[in-house]
């Protein structure tokens, strides 16, 4: 029987162990730019390429800015089931939402799900530490290098993201996957009017 966790709001502080939340609100180092017509926040994310130094075992990597168009995942009874986590051992990974299908109302409502876990002593996800966060369309995320996380999960509608990651085309250096004992995420505290389908 899968064990269950409850979704949490995504905040800069709560996500610090896993990476950065990219957002304007809540940042303390806002400066005014463009002759007073814009707000700017510098260094909102720590971008990492751990393959930049010489190493016979690692091939160099190049930054890949791409677009992910993520279809909504199935839920049942307000629950989402996590069966797999992944990590990028040598690169951070940024997701910044740029379009959410059919959204004309409140941009601060939850848009996608961020699921993370710490690394265990066996170099696999430690499921005792697994957490799930509700992110809005005004929030981006930056996973630290080697941080276990779920592949992108959108709920209820398609969301498009700009993604930045360093890659070299070597599968296990770019992305390592780990099947896990299923975990159920209770979405109901954050996501309302969830579509019903089988997990």
JSON list of N, CA, C and O in Angstrom, two decimals, residues 13 56 81 101 103 111 144 178:
[
{"chain": "A", "resi": 13, "resn": "UNK", "atom": "N", "xyz": [12.16, 29.70, 1.06]},
{"chain": "A", "resi": 13, "resn": "UNK", "atom": "CA", "xyz": [12.81, 29.07, 2.20]},
{"chain": "A", "resi": 13, "resn": "UNK", "atom": "C", "xyz": [12.60, 27.55, 2.22]},
{"chain": "A", "resi": 13, "resn": "UNK", "atom": "O", "xyz": [13.53, 26.80, 2.48]},
{"chain": "A", "resi": 56, "resn": "UNK", "atom": "N", "xyz": [39.00, 12.65, -16.94]},
{"chain": "A", "resi": 56, "resn": "UNK", "atom": "CA", "xyz": [38.97, 11.62, -17.98]},
{"chain": "A", "resi": 56, "resn": "UNK", "atom": "C", "xyz": [37.66, 10.85, -18.04]},
{"chain": "A", "resi": 56, "resn": "UNK", "atom": "O", "xyz": [37.30, 10.29, -19.07]},
{"chain": "A", "resi": 81, "resn": "UNK", "atom": "N", "xyz": [0.06, 9.76, -7.94]},
{"chain": "A", "resi": 81, "resn": "UNK", "atom": "CA", "xyz": [0.98, 8.69, -7.54]},
{"chain": "A", "resi": 81, "resn": "UNK", "atom": "C", "xyz": [2.36, 8.89, -8.17]},
{"chain": "A", "resi": 81, "resn": "UNK", "atom": "O", "xyz": [2.48, 9.03, -9.39]},
{"chain": "A", "resi": 101, "resn": "UNK", "atom": "N", "xyz": [-2.17, 26.42, -20.43]},
{"chain": "A", "resi": 101, "resn": "UNK", "atom": "CA", "xyz": [-3.33, 26.26, -21.29]},
{"chain": "A", "resi": 101, "resn": "UNK", "atom": "C", "xyz": [-4.63, 26.71, -20.61]},
{"chain": "A", "resi": 101, "resn": "UNK", "atom": "O", "xyz": [-4.93, 26.29, -19.50]},
{"chain": "A", "resi": 103, "resn": "UNK", "atom": "N", "xyz": [-5.64, 29.42, -19.19]},
{"chain": "A", "resi": 103, "resn": "UNK", "atom": "CA", "xyz": [-5.66, 30.23, -17.97]},
{"chain": "A", "resi": 103, "resn": "UNK", "atom": "C", "xyz": [-5.95, 31.69, -18.32]},
{"chain": "A", "resi": 103, "resn": "UNK", "atom": "O", "xyz": [-5.22, 32.31, -19.07]},
{"chain": "A", "resi": 111, "resn": "UNK", "atom": "N", "xyz": [-0.14, 25.65, -10.41]},
{"chain": "A", "resi": 111, "resn": "UNK", "atom": "CA", "xyz": [0.00, 25.34, -11.82]},
{"chain": "A", "resi": 111, "resn": "UNK", "atom": "C", "xyz": [0.66, 23.99, -12.05]},
{"chain": "A", "resi": 111, "resn": "UNK", "atom": "O", "xyz": [0.27, 23.26, -12.95]},
{"chain": "A", "resi": 144, "resn": "UNK", "atom": "N", "xyz": [19.06, 21.86, -7.73]},
{"chain": "A", "resi": 144, "resn": "UNK", "atom": "CA", "xyz": [20.50, 21.72, -7.57]},
{"chain": "A", "resi": 144, "resn": "UNK", "atom": "C", "xyz": [20.99, 20.49, -8.34]},
{"chain": "A", "resi": 144, "resn": "UNK", "atom": "O", "xyz": [20.24, 19.51, -8.52]},
{"chain": "A", "resi": 178, "resn": "UNK", "atom": "N", "xyz": [15.44, 6.56, -10.96]},
{"chain": "A", "resi": 178, "resn": "UNK", "atom": "CA", "xyz": [15.32, 5.58, -9.88]},
{"chain": "A", "resi": 178, "resn": "UNK", "atom": "C", "xyz": [13.86, 5.26, -9.65]},
{"chain": "A", "resi": 178, "resn": "UNK", "atom": "O", "xyz": [13.11, 6.11, -9.13]}
]
